[in-house]
PDB file of C-alpha atoms in Angstrom:
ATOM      1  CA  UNK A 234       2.129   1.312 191.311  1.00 96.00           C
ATOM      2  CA  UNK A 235       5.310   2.923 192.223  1.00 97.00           C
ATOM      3  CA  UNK A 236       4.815   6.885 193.301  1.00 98.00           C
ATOM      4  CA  UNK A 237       7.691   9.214 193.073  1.00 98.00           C
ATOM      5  CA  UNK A 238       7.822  12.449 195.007  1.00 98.00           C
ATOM      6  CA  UNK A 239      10.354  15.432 194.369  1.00 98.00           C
ATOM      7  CA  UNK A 240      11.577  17.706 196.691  1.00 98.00           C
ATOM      8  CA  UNK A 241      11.410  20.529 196.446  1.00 97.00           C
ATOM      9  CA  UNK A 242       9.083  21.700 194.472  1.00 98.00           C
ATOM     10  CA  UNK A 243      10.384  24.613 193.762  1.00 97.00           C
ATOM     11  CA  UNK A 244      13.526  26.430 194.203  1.00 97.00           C
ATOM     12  CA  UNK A 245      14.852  29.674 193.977  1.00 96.00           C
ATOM     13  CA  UNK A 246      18.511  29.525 193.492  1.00 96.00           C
ATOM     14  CA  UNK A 247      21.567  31.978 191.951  1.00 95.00           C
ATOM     15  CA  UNK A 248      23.982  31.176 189.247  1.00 96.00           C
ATOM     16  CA  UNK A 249      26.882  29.489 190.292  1.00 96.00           C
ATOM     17  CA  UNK A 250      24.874  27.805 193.149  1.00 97.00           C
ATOM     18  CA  UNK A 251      25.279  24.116 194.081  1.00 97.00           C
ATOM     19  CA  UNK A 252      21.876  22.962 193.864  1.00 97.00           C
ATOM     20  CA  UNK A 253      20.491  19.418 195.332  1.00 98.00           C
ATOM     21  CA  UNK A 254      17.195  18.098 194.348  1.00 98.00           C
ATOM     22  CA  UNK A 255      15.679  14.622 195.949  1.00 98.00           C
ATOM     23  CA  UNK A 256      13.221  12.055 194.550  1.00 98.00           C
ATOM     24  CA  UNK A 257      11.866   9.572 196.745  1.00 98.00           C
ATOM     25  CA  UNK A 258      10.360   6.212 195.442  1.00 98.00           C
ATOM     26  CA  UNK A 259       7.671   4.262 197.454  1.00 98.00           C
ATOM     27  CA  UNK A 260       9.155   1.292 196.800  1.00 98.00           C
ATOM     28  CA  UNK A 261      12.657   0.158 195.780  1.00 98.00           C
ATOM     29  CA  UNK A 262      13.259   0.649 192.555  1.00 97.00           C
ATOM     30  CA  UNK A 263      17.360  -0.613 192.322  1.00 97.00           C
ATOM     31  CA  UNK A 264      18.936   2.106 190.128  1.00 97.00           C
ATOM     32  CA  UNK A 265      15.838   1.907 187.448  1.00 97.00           C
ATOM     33  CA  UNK A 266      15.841   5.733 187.533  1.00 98.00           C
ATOM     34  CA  UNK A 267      16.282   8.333 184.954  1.00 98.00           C
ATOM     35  CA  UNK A 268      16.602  12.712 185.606  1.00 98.00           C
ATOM     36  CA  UNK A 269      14.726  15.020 182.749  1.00 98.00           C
ATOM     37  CA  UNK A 270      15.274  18.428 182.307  1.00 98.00           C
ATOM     38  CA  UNK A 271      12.914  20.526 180.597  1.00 98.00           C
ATOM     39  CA  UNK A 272      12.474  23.708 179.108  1.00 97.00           C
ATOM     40  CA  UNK A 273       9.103  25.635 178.415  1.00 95.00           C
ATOM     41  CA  UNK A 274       7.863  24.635 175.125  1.00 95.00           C
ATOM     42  CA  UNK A 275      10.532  21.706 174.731  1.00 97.00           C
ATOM     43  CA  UNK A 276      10.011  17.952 175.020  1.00 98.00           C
ATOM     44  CA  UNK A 277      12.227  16.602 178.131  1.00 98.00           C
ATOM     45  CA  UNK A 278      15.945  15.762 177.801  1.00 98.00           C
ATOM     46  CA  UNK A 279      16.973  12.812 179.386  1.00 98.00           C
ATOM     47  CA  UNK A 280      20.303  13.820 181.475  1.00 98.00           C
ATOM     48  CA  UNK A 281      20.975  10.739 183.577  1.00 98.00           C
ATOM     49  CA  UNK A 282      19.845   7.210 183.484  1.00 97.00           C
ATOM     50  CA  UNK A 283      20.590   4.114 186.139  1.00 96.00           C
ATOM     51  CA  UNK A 284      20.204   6.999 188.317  1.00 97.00           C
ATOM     52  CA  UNK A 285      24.391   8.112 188.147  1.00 97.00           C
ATOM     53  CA  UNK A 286      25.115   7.549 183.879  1.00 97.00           C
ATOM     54  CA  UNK A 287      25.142  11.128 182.776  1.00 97.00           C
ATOM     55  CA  UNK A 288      24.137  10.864 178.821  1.00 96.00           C
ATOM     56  CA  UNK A 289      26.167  11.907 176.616  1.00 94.00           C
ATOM     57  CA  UNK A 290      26.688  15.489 175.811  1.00 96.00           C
ATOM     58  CA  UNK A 291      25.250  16.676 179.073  1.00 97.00           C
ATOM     59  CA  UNK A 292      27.522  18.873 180.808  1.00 97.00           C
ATOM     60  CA  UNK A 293      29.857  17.087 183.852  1.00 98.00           C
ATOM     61  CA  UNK A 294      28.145  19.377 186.182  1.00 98.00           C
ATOM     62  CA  UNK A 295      25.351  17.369 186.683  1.00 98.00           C
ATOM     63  CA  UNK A 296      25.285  14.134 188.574  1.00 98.00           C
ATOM     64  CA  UNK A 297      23.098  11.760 189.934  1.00 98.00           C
ATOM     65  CA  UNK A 298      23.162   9.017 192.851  1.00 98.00           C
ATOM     66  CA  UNK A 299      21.321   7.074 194.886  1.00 98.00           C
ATOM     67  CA  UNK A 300      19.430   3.468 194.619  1.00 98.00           C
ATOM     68  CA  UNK A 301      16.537   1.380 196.690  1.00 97.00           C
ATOM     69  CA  UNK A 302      13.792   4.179 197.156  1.00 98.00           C
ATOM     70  CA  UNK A 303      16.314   7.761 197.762  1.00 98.00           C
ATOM     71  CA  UNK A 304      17.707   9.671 194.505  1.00 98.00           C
ATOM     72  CA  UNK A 305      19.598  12.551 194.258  1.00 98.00           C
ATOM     73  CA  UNK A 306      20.565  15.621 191.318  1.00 98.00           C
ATOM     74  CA  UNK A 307      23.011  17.931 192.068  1.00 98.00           C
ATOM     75  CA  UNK A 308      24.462  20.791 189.914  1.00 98.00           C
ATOM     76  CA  UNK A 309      27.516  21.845 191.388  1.00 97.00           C
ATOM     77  CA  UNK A 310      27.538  25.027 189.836  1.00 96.00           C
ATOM     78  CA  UNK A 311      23.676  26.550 188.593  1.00 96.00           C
ATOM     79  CA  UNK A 312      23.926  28.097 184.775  1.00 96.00           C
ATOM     80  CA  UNK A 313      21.808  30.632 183.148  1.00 94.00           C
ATOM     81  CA  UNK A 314      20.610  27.536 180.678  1.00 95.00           C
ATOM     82  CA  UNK A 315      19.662  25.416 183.826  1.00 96.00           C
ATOM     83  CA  UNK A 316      16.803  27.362 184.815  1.00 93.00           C
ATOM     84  CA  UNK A 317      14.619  24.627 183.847  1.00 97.00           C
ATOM     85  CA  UNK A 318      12.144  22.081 185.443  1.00 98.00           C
ATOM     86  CA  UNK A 319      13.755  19.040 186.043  1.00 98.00           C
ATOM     87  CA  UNK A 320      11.696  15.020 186.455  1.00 98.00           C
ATOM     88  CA  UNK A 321      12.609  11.812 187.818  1.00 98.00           C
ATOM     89  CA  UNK A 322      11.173   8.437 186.196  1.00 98.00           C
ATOM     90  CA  UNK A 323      11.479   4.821 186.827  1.00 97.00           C
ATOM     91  CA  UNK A 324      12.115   2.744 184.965  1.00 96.00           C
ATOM     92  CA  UNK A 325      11.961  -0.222 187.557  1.00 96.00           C
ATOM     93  CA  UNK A 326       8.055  -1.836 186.326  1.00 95.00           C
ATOM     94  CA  UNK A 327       4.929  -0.506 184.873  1.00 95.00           C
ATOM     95  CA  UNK A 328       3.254   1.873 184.962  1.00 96.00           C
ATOM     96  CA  UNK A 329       6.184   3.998 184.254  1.00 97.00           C
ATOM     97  CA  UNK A 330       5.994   6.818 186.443  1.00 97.00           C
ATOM     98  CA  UNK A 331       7.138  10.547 186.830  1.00 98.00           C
ATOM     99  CA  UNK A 332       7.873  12.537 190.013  1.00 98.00           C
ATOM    100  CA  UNK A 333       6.264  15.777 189.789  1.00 98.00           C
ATOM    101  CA  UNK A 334       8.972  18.082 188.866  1.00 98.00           C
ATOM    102  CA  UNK A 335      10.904  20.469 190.986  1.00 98.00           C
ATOM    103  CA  UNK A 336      10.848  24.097 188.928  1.00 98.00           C
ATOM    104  CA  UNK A 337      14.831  25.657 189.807  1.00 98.00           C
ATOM    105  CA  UNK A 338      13.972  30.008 188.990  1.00 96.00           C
ATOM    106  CA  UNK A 339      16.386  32.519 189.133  1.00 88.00           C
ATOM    107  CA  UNK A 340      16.942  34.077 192.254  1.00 87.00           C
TER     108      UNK A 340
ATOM    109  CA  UNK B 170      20.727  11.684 163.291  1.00 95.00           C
ATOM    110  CA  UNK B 171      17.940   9.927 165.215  1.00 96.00           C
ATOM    111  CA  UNK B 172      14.487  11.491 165.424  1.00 97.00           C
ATOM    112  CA  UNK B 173      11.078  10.969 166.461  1.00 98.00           C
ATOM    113  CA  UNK B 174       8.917  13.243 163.986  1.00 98.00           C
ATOM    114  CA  UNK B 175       5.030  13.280 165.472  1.00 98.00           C
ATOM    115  CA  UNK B 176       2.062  15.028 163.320  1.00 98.00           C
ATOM    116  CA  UNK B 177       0.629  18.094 163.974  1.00 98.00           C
ATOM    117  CA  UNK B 178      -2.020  19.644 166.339  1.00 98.00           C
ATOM    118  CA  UNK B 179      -5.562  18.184 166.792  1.00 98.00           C
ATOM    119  CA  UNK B 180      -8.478  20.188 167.783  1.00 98.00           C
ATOM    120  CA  UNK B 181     -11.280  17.600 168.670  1.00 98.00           C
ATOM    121  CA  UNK B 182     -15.072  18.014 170.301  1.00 98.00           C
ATOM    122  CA  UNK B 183     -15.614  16.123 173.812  1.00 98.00           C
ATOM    123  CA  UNK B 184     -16.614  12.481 172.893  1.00 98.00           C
ATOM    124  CA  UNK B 185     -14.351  12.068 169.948  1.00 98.00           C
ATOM    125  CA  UNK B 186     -11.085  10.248 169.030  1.00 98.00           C
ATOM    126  CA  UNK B 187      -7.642  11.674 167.977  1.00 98.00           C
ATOM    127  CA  UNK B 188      -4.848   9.837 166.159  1.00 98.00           C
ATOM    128  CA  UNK B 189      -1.313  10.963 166.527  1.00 98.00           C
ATOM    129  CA  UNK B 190       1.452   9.706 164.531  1.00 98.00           C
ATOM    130  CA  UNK B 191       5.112   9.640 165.319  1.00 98.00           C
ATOM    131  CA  UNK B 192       7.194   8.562 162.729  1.00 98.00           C
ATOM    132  CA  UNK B 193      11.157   7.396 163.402  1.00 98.00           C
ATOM    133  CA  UNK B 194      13.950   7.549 161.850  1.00 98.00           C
ATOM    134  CA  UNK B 195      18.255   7.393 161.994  1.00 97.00           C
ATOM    135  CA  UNK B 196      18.333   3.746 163.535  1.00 97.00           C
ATOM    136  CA  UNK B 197      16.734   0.638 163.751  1.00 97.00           C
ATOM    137  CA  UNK B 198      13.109   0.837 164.357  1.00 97.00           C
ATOM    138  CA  UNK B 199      12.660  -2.828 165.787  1.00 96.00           C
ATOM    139  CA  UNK B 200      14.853  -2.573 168.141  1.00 96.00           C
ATOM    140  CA  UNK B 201      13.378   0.283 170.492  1.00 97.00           C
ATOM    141  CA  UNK B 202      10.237   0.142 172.200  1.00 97.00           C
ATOM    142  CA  UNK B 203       8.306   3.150 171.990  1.00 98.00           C
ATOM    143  CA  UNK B 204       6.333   5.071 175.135  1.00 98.00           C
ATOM    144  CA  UNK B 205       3.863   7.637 174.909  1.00 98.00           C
ATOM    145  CA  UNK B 206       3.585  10.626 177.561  1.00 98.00           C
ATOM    146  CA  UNK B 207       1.648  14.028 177.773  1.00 98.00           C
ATOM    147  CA  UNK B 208       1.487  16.950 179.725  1.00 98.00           C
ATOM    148  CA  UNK B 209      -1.386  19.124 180.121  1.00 98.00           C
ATOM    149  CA  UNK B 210      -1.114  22.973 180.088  1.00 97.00           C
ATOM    150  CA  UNK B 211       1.117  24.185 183.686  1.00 96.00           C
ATOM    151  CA  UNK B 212       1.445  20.347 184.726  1.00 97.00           C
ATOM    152  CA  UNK B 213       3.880  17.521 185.159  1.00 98.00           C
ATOM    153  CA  UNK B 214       4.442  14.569 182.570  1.00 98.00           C
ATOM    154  CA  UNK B 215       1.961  11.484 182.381  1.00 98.00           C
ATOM    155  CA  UNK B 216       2.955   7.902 181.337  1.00 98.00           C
ATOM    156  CA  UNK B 217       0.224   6.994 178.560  1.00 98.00           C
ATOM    157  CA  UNK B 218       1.668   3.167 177.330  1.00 97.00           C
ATOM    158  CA  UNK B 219       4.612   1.526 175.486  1.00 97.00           C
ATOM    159  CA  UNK B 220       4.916  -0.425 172.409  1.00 98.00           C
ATOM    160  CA  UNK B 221       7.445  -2.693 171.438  1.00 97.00           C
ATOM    161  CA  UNK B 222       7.362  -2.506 167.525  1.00 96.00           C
ATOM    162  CA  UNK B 223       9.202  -5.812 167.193  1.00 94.00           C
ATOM    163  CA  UNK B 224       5.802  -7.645 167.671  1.00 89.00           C
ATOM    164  CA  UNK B 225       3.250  -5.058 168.593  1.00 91.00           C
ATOM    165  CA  UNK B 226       2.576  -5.901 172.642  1.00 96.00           C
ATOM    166  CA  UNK B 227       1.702  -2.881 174.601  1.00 97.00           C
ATOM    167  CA  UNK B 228       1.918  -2.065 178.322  1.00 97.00           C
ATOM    168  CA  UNK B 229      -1.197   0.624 178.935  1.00 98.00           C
ATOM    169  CA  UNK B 230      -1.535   3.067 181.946  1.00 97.00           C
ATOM    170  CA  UNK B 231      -4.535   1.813 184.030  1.00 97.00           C
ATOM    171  CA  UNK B 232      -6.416   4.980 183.569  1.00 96.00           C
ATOM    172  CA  UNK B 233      -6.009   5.238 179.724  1.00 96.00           C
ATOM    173  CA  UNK B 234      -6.813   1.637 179.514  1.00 95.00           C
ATOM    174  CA  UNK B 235     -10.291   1.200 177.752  1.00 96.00           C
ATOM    175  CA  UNK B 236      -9.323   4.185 176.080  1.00 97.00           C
ATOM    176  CA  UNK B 237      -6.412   4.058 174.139  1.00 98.00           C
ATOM    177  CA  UNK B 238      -4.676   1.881 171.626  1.00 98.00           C
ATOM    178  CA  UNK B 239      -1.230   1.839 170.437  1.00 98.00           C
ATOM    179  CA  UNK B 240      -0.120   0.513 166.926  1.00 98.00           C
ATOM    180  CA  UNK B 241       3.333   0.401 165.208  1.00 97.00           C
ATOM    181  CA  UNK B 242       3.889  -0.272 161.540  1.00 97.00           C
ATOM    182  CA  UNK B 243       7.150  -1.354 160.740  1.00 96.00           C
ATOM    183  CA  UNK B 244       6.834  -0.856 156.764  1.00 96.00           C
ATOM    184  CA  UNK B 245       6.705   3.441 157.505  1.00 97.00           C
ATOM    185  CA  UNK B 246       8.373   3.067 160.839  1.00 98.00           C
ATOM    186  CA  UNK B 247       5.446   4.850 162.281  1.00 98.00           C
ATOM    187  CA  UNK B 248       3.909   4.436 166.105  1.00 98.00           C
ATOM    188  CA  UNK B 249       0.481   5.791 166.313  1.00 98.00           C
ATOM    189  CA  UNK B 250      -1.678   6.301 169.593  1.00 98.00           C
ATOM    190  CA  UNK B 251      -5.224   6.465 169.257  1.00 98.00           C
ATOM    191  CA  UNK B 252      -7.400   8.108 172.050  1.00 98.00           C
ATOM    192  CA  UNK B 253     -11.245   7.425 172.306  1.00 98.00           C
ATOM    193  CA  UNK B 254     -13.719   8.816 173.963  1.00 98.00           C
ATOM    194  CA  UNK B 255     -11.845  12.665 174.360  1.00 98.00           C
ATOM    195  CA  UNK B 256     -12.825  14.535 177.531  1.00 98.00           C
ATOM    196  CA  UNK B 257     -11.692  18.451 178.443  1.00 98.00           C
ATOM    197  CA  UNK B 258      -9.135  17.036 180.774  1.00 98.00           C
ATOM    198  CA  UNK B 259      -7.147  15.439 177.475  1.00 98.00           C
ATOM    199  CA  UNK B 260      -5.912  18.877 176.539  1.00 98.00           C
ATOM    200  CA  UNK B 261      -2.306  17.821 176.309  1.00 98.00           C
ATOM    201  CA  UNK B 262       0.865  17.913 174.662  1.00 98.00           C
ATOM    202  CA  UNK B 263       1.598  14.288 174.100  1.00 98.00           C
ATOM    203  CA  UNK B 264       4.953  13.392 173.519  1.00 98.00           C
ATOM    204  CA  UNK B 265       6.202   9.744 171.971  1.00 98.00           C
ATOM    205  CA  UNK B 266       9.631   9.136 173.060  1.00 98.00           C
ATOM    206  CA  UNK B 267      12.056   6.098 172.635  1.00 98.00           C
ATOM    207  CA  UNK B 268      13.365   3.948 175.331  1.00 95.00           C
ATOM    208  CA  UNK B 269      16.731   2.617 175.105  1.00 86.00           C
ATOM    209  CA  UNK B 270      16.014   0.183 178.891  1.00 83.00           C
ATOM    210  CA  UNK B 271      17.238   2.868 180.961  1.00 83.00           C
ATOM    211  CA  UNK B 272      14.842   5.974 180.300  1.00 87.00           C
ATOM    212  CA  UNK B 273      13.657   7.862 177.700  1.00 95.00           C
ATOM    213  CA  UNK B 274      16.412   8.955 175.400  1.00 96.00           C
ATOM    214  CA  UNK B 275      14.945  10.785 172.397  1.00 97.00           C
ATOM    215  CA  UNK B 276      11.806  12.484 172.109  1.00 98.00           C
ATOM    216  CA  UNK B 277       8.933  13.393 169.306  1.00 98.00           C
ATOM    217  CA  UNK B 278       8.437  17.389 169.394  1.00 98.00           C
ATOM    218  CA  UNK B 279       5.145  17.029 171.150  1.00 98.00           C
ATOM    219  CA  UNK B 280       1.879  17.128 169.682  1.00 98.00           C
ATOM    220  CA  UNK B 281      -1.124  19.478 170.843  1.00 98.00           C
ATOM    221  CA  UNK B 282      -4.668  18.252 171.337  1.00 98.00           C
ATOM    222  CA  UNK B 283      -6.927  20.355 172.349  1.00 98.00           C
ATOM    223  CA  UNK B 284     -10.396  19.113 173.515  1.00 98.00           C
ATOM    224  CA  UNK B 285     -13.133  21.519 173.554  1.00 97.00           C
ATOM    225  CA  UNK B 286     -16.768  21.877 172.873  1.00 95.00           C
TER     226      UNK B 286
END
């Protein structure tokens, strides 16, 4: 089974920050990765899939990159609505699997 | 538009089973295999299984496997996931979501299940 770790965490970050946040695979998983963002109380909203295709709708200050086992998020510049917790996923082979979130709070 | 619409909220004694539904609608339902993932109270998301409703064949988690069982009925373009054998720990929000091959692109609105004796 494929693991996924986030880092960090957590973070504690300002609005109008450039924020980073990493997902590691233990095995390569191509680009078979997809970034959630979630709200309390909401289901997850997918934001980027084949780890760099921002969906559609979701703002351009979000991005993704990476591929093989190293993934990255970035906001360029942090909102008030992206106070969120935010999961990776790959979609490489099964089981499907989901880092374990990295929770961005208000500084 | 496209939606996932799943039933409501399940209160259930330790040792039972729960059924929740998630019916679609706004595109083909064929065409889009179906995954099911919860989250229990303060905790990250859990890949349940998959169902391709062109056919029926389902991909389980390992841990859910003796457990759970996934249907899809094409005539109400419904996907329902049945879990056996409830313990405490299944207090979750489980979530059905469809999967375009590259993530998980819409989602049900969660349903609650709450185990408890």
């Amino acid at each position: 089974d494929i693991q996924l770790t986030q880092s960090p965490s957590f973070l504690s970050a300002s609005v109008g920050d450039r924020v980073t946040i990493t997902c590691r695979a233990s095995q390569g998983i191509s680009k078979y990765l997809a970034w959630y963002q979630q709200t309390p109380g909401k289901a997850p909203k997918l934001l980027i899939s084949g780890a760099s295709t921002l969906q559609s709708g979701v703002p351009s200050r979000f991005s993704g990159s990476g591929s093989g086992t190293e993934f990255t998020l970035t906001i360029s510049s942090l909102q008030p609505e992206d106070f969120a917790t935010y999961y990776c996923q790959q979609f490489n082979s099964y089981p499907r699997s989901f880092g374990q979130g990295t929770k961005v709070e208000i500084k | 538009q496209v939606q996932l619409v799943q039933s409501g909220a399940e209160v259930k004694r330790p040792g039972a089973s729960v059924t929740v539904s998630c019916q679609a609608s706004g595109y083909t339902f064929e065409n889009h295999w179906i995954h099911w993932v919860r989250q229990a109270p303060g905790q990250g998301l859990e890949w349940v299984g998959i169902i391709n409703p062109s056919g029926g064949n389902t991909v389980y988690a390992q841990k859910f496997q003796d457990r759970v069982t996934v249907i899809s009925d094409s005539s109400t373009s419904t996907v329902s996931l049945e879990l056996r054998s409830l313990r405490l720990e299944d207090t979750a929000v489980y979530y059905c979501a469809r999967d375009p091959d590259s993530g998980m692109d819409v989602w049900g609105q969660g349903t609650t299940v709450t185990v408890s004796s």
